[in-house]
CSV table of C-alpha atoms in Angstrom, one decimal:
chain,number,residue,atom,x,y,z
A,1,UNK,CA,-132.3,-119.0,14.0
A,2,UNK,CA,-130.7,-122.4,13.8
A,3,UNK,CA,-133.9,-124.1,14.6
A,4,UNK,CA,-133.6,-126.8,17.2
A,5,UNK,CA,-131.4,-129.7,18.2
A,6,UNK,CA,-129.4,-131.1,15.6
A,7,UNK,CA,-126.5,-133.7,15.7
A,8,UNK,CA,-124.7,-135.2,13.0
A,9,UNK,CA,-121.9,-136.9,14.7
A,10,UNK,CA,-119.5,-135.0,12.0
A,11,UNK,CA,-116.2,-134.2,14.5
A,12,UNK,CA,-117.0,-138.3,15.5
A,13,UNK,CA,-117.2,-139.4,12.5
A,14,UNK,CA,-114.0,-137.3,11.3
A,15,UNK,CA,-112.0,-139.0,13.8
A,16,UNK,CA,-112.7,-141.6,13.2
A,17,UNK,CA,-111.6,-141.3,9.6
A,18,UNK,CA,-108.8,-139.6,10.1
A,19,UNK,CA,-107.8,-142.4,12.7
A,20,UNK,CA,-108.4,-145.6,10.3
A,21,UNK,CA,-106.2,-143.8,7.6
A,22,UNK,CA,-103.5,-145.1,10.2
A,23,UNK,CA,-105.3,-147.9,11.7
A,24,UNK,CA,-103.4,-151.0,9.9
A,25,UNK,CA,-99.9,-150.3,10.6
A,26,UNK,CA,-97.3,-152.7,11.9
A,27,UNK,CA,-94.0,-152.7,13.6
A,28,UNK,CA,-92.0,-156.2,12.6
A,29,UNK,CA,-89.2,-157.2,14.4
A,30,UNK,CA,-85.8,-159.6,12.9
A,31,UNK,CA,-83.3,-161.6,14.3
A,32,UNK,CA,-79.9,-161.6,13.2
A,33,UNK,CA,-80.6,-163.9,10.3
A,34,UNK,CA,-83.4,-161.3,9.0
A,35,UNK,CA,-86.5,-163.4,9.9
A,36,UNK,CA,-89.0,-161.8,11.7
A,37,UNK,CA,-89.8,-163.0,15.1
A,38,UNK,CA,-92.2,-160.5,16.2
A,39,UNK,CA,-95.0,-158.1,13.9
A,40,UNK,CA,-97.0,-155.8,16.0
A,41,UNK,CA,-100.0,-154.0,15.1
A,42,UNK,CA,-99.8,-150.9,16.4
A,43,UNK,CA,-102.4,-149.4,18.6
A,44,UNK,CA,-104.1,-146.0,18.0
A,45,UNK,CA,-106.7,-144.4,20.0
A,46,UNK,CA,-107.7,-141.0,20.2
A,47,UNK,CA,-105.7,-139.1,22.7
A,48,UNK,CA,-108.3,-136.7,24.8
A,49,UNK,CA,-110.0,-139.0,27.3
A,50,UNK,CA,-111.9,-138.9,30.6
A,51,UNK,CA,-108.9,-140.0,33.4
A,52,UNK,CA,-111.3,-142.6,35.4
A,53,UNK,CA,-112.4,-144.5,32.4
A,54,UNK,CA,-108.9,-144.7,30.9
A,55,UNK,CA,-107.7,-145.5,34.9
A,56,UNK,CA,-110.5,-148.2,35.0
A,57,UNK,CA,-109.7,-149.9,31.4
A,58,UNK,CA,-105.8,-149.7,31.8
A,59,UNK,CA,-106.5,-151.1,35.4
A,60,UNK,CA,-109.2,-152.8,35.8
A,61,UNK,CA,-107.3,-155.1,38.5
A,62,UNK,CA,-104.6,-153.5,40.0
A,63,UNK,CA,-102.5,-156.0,41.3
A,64,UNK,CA,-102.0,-157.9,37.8
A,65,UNK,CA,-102.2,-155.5,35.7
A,66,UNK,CA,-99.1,-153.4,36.9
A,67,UNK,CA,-97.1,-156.5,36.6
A,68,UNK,CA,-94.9,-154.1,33.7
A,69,UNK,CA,-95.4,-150.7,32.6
A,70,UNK,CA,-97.8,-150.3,29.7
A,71,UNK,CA,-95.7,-148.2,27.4
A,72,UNK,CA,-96.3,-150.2,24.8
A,73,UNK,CA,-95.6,-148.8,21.4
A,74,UNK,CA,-98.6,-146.8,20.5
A,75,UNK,CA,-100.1,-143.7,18.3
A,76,UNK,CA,-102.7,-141.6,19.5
A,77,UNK,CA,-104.7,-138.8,18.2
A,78,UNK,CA,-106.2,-135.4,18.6
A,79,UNK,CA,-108.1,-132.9,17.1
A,80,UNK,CA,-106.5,-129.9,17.5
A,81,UNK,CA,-108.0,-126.9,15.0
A,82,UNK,CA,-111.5,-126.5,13.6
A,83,UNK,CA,-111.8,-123.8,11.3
A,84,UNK,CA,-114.9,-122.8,9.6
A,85,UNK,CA,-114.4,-120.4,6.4
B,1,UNK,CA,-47.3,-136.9,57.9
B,2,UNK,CA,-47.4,-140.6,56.4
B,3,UNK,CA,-50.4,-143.0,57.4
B,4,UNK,CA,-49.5,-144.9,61.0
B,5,UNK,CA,-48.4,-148.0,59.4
B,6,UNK,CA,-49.7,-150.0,62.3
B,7,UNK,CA,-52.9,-149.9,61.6
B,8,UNK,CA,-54.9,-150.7,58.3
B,9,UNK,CA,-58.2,-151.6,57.6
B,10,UNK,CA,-57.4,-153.8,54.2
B,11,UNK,CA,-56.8,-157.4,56.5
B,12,UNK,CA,-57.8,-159.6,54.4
B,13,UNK,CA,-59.8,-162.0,56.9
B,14,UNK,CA,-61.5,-158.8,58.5
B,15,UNK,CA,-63.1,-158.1,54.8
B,16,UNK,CA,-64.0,-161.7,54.7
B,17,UNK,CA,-65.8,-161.2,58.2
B,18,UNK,CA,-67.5,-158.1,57.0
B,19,UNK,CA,-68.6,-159.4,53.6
B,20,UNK,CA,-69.7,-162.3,55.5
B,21,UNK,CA,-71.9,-160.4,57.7
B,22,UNK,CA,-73.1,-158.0,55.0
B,23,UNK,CA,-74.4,-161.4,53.3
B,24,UNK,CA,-76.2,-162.5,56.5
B,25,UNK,CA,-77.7,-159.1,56.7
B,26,UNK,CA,-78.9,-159.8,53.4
B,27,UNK,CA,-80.5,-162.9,53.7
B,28,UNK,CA,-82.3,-162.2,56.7
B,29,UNK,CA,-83.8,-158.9,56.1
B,30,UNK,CA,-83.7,-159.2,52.0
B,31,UNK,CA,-86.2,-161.4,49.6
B,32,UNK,CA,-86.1,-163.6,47.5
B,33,UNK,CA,-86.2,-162.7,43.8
B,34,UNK,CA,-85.7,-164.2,40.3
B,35,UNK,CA,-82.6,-162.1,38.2
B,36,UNK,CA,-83.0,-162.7,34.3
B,37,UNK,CA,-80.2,-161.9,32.2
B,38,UNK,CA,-80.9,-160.5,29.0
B,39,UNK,CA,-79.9,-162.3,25.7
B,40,UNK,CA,-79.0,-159.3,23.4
B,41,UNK,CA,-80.8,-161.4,20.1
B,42,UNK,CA,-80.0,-158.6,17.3
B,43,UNK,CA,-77.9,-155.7,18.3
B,44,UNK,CA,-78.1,-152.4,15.9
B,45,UNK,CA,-74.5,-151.3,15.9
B,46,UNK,CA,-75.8,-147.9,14.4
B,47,UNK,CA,-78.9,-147.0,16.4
B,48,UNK,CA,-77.6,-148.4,19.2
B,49,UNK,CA,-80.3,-150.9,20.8
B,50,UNK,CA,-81.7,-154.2,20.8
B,51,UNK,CA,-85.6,-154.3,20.1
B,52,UNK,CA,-86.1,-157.8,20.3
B,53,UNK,CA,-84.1,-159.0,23.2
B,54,UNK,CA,-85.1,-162.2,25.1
B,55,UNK,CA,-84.7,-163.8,28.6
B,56,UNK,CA,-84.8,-167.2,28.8
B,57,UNK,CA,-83.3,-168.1,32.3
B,58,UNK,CA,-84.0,-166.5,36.0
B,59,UNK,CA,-81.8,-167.1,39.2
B,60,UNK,CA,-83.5,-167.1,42.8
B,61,UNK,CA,-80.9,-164.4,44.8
B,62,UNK,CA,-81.7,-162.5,48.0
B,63,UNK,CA,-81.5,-158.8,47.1
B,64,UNK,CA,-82.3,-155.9,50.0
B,65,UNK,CA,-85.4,-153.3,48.9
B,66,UNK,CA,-83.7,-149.9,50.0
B,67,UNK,CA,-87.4,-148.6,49.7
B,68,UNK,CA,-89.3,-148.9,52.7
B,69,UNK,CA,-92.3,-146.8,52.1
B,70,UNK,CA,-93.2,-147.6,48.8
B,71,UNK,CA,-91.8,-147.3,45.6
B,72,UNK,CA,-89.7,-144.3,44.4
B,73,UNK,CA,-90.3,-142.4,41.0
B,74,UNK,CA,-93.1,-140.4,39.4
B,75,UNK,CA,-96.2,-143.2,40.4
B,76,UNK,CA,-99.1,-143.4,38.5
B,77,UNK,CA,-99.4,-140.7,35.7
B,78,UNK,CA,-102.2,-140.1,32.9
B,79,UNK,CA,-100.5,-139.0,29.6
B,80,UNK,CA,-101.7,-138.5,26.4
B,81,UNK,CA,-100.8,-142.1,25.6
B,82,UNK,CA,-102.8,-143.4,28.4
B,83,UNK,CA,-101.8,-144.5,31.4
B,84,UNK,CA,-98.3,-145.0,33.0
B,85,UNK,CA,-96.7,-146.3,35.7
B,86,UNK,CA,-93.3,-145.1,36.8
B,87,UNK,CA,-92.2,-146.9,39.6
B,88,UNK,CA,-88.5,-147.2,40.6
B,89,UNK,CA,-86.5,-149.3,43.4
B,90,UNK,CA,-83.4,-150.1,44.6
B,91,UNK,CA,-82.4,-153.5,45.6
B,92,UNK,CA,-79.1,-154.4,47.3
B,93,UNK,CA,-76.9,-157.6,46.3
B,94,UNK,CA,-73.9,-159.2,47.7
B,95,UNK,CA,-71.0,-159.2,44.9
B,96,UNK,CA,-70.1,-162.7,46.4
B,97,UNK,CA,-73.8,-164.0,46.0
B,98,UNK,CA,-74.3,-162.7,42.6
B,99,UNK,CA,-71.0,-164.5,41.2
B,100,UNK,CA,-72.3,-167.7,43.1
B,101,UNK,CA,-75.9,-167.7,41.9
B,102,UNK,CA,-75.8,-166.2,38.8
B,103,UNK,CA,-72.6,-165.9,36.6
B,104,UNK,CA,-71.5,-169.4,38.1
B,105,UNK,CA,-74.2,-171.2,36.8
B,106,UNK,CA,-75.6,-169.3,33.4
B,107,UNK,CA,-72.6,-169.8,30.8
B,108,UNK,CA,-74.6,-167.2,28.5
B,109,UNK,CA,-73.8,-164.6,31.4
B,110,UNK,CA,-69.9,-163.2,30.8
B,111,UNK,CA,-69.9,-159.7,32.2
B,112,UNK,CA,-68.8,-159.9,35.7
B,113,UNK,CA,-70.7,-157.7,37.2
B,114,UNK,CA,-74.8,-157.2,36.4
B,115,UNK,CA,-75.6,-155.4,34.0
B,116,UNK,CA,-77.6,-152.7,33.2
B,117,UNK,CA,-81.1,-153.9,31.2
B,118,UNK,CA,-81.2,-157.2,32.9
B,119,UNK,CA,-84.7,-157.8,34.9
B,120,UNK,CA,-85.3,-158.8,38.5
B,121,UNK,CA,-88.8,-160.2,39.4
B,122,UNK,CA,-89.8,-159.2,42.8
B,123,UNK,CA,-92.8,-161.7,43.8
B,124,UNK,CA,-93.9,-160.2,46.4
B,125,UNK,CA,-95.5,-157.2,44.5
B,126,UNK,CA,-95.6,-159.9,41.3
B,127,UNK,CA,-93.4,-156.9,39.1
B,128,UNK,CA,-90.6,-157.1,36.8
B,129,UNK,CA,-87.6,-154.4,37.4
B,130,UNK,CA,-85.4,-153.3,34.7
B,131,UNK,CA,-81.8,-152.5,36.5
B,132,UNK,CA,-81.3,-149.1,34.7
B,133,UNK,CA,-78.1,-148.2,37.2
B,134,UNK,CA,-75.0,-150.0,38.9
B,135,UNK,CA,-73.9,-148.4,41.5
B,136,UNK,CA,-70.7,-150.4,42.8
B,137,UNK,CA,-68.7,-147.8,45.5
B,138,UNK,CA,-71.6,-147.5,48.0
B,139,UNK,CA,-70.8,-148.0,51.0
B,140,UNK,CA,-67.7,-146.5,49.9
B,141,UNK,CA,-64.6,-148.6,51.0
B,142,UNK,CA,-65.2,-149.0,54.4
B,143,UNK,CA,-62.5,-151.8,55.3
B,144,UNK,CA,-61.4,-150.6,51.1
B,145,UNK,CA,-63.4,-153.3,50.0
B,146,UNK,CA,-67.1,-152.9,48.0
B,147,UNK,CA,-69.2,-156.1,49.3
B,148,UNK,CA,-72.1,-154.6,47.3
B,149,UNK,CA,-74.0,-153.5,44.0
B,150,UNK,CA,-76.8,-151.3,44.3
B,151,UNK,CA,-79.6,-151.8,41.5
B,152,UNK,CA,-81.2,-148.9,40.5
B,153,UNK,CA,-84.5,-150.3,38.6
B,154,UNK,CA,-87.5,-149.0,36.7
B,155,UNK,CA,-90.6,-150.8,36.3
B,156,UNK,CA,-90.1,-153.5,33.0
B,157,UNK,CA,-91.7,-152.0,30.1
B,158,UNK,CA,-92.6,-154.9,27.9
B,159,UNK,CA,-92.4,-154.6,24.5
B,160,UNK,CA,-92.9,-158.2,23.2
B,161,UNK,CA,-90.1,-159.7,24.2
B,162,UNK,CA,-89.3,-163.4,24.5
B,163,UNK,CA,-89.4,-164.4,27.9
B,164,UNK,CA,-88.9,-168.6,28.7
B,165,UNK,CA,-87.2,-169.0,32.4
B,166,UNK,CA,-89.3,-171.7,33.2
B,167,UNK,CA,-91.1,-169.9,36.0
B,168,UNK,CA,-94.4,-169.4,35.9
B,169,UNK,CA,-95.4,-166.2,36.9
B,170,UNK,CA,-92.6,-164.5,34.6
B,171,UNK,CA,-93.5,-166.6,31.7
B,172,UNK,CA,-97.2,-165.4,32.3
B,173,UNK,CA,-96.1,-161.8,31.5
B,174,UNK,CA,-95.8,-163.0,28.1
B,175,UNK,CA,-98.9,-164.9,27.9
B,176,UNK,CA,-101.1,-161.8,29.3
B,177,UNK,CA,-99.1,-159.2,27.1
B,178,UNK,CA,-97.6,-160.6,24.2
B,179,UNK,CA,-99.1,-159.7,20.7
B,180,UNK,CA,-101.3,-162.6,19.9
B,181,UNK,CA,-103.2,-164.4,17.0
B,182,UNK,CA,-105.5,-167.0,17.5
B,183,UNK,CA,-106.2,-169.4,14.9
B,184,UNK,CA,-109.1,-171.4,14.8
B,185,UNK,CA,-108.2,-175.0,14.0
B,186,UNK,CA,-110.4,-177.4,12.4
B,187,UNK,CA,-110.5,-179.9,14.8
B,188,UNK,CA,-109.4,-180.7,19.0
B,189,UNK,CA,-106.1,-182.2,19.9
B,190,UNK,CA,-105.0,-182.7,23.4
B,191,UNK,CA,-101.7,-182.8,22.4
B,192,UNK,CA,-100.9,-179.3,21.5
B,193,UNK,CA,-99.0,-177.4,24.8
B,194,UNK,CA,-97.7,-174.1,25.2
B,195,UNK,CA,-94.6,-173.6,23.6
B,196,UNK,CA,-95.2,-175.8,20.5
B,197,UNK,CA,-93.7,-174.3,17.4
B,198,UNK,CA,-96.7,-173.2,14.7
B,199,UNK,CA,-95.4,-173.0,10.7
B,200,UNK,CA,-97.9,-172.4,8.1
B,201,UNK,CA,-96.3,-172.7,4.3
B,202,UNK,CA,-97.4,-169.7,2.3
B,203,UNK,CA,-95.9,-170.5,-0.8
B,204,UNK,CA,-94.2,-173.7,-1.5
B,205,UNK,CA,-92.3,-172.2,-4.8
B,206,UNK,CA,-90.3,-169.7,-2.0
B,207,UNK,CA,-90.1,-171.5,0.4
B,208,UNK,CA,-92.4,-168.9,2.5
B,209,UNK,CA,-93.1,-169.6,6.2
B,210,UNK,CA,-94.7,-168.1,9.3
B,211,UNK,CA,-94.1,-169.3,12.0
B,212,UNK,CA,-95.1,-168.8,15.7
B,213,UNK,CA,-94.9,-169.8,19.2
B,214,UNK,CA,-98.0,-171.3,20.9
B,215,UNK,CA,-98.7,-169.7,24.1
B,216,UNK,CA,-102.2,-171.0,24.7
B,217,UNK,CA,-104.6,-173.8,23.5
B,218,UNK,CA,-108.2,-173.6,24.0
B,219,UNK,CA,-109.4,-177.6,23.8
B,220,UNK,CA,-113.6,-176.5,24.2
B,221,UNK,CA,-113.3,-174.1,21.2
B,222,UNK,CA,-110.2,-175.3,18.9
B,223,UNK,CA,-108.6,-171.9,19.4
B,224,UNK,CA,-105.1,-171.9,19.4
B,225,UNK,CA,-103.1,-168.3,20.6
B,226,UNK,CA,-99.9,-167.4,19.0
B,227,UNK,CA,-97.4,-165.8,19.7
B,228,UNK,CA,-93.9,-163.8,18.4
B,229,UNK,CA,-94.8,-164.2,15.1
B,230,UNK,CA,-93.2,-163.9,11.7
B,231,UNK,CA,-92.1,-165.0,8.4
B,232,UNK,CA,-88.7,-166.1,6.9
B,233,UNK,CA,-88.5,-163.7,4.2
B,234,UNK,CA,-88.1,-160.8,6.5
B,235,UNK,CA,-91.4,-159.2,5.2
B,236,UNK,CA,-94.6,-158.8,6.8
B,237,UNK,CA,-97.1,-161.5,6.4
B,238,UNK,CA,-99.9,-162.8,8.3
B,239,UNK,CA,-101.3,-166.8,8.4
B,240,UNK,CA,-104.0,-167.3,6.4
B,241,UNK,CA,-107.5,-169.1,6.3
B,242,UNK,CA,-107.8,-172.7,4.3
B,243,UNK,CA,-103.9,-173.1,5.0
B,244,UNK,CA,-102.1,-176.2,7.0
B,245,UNK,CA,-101.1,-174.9,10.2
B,246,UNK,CA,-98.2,-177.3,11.3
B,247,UNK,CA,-97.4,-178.1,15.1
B,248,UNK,CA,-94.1,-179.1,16.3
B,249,UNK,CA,-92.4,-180.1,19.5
B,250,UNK,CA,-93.0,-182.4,22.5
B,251,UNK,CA,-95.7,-184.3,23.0
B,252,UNK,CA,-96.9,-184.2,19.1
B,253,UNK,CA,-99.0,-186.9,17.4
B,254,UNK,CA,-101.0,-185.1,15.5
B,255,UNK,CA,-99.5,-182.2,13.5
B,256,UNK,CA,-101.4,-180.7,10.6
B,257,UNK,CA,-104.7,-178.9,11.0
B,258,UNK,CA,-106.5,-176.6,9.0
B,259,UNK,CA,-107.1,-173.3,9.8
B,260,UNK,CA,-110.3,-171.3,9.5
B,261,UNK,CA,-110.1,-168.1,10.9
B,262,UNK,CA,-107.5,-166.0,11.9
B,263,UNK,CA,-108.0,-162.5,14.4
B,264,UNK,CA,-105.8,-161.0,16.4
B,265,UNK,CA,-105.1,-159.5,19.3
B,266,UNK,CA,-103.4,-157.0,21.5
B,267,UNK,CA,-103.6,-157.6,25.5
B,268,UNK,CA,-101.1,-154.8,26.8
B,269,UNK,CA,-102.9,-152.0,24.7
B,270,UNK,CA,-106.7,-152.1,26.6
B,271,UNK,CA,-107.5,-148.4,25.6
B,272,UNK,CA,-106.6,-148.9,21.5
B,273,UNK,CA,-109.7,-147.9,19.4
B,274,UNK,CA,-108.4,-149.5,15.6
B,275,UNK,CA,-111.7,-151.5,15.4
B,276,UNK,CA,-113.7,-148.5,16.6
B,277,UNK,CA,-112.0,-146.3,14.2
B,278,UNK,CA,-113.1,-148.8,11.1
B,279,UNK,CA,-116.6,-149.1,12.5
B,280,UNK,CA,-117.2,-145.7,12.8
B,281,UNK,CA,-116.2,-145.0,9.6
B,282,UNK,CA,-118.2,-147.3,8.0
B,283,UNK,CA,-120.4,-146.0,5.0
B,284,UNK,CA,-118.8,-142.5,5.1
B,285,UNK,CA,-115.9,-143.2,2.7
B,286,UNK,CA,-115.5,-146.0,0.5
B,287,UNK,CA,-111.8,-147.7,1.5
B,288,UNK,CA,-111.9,-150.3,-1.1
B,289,UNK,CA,-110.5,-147.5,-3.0
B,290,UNK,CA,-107.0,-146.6,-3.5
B,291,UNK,CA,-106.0,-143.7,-1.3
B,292,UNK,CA,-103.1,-141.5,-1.6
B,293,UNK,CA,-101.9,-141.7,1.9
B,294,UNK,CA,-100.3,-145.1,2.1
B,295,UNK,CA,-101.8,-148.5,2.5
B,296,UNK,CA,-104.6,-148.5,4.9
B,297,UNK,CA,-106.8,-151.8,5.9
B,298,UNK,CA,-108.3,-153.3,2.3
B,299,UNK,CA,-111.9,-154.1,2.8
């Protein structure tokens, strides 16, 4: 009924949308005298992943790259509802 | 029945002996490892933390690792927000030897005891600790003396801060982590070195000013990295093509180039998709436009 293969990359391409409405924000940082010292751009990715690739990007060389915990400050993403009315 | 009055175990030489031998202990079955003091560099009083502290000294002290099959805590987890690593340890440092190596000799240091948010570099694993616990009464006054601190640590979580001891592998935490932008200058100079101050005048009527520290300069290509940057008004800004970047600090002879490109970019976050987020949008919806949800990238 719904012929053959069809792909249209919408859910991608909605992501990715929905992810470069936030993709240009920054966290600055001051000093006592109110100069800023440090602006961050802060990273955004979309949250659902497969483990070994995000294991093999974050830590590509174990040794060095565990040198300090990665928590930087981050967003992430995810689609959680699709509704179809 | 009162204590035998005979018999004590506060004699003064006898905690002198012990402390001694606790300090022996130390140095022969310890390591070595660097202790950085953190510089508290704008304290909120009403949230209650310091988001842009900086460390800019280390002190070589034996400390004991308590851990001897690994690191304690939760390991290696995957979260939503990618991966993390929660390793803990506790070292072991003679209360005599810390006042000698560190307090002594670092005037910035006036607590008298370590604190808690100071880092201790362990070399041998080549990680940064962050002491999140004193424990000062274990062992628990033995000859009723405390020769000890026990530093319970987590694994640093960098965050951009400002680290210049002056030992290498420390300062290259910053180099490999620290938000960078590289400018492109528009000629070579073998005179630029890491730790050269960058300033780029925005607008001369205000008196406008990024600056910048350089952490890295790349002779072959004219690219120089920069990093902890920011502007004088408080505000966000960003340097600019066709500008005069300015270099300052030793060894300058030449000091103004031109810059002609500017990108960015973030070492610590290897899993962020912002550029595949914009190039996957592309030619869906039309950005140039204003939108009603704030102020996304112009293009």
């Amino acid at each position: 009924m719904f012929g053959t293969h069809f792909y249209h990359e919408k859910i991608k391409k909605s992501v990715a949308i929905f992810g470069r409405m936030f993709n240009n924000i920054y966290v600055i940082r001051k000093n006592s005298s109110s100069q800023v010292i440090s602006q961050v751009k802060v990273p955004l990715s979309y949250a659902p992943k497969q483990k070994y690739l995000e294991r093999i990007r974050e830590q590509a060389d174990l040794s060095a790259n565990s040198q300090v915990a990665s928590n930087y400050l981050v967003c992430h993403l995810r689609l959680q509802v699709l509704t179809m009315t | 029945m009162a204590r035998n009055m005979y018999f004590t175990d506060a004699v003064r030489s006898e905690q002198n002996l012990y402390e001694d031998i606790v300090i022996e202990s130390l140095k022969i079955y310890g390591q070595d490892v660097y202790y950085l003091p953190r510089d508290l560099v704008n304290e909120d009083t009403i949230l209650g933390d310091d988001v842009v502290s900086s460390f800019n000294s280390a002190h070589v002290l034996e400390m004991y690792i308590e851990n001897t099959e690994g690191f304690d805590g939760e390991g290696d987890l995957f979260t939503r927000f990618g991966v993390e690593i929660r390793d803990e340890a506790t070292f072991v440092v003679s209360r005599r030897r810390w006042q000698q190596t560190v307090r002594k000799w670092d005037n910035e240091v006036t607590s008298v005891r370590p604190l808690e948010g100071d880092l201790i570099y362990l070399p041998m694993t080549n990680k940064i600790f962050q002491i999140t616990m004193v424990e000062h009464e274990q062992p628990f006054y033995q000859l009723q003396n405390l020769p000890v601190f026990k530093l319970r640590c987590n694994l640093f979580e960098y965050n951009d801060e400002d680290l210049d001891t002056g030992i290498e592998k420390i300062d290259q935490v910053e180099k490999d982590f620290a938000y960078t932008y590289i400018l492109t200058l528009d000629r070579t100079s073998d005179t630029i070195v890491p730790g050269n101050t960058v300033s780029m005048l925005l607008d001369s009527a205000t008196n406008l000013t990024m600056t910048g520290e350089v952490e890295k300069w790349s002779d072959s290509d004219s690219k120089l990295h920069v990093i902890h940057v920011g502007a004088n008004d408080g505000a966000y800004h960003t340097f600019l093509p066709t500008y005069t970047a300015t270099i300052t600090g030793a060894y300058r002879q030449d000091s103004d180039f031109t810059v002609s490109v500017v990108t960015e970019e973030n070492a610590i976050s290897s899993n962020e998709q912002n550029d595949e987020f914009s190039t996957g949008s592309v030619d869906f919806l039309d950005f140039s436009e204003g939108n009603p949800f704030g102020d996304v990238e112009g293009q």
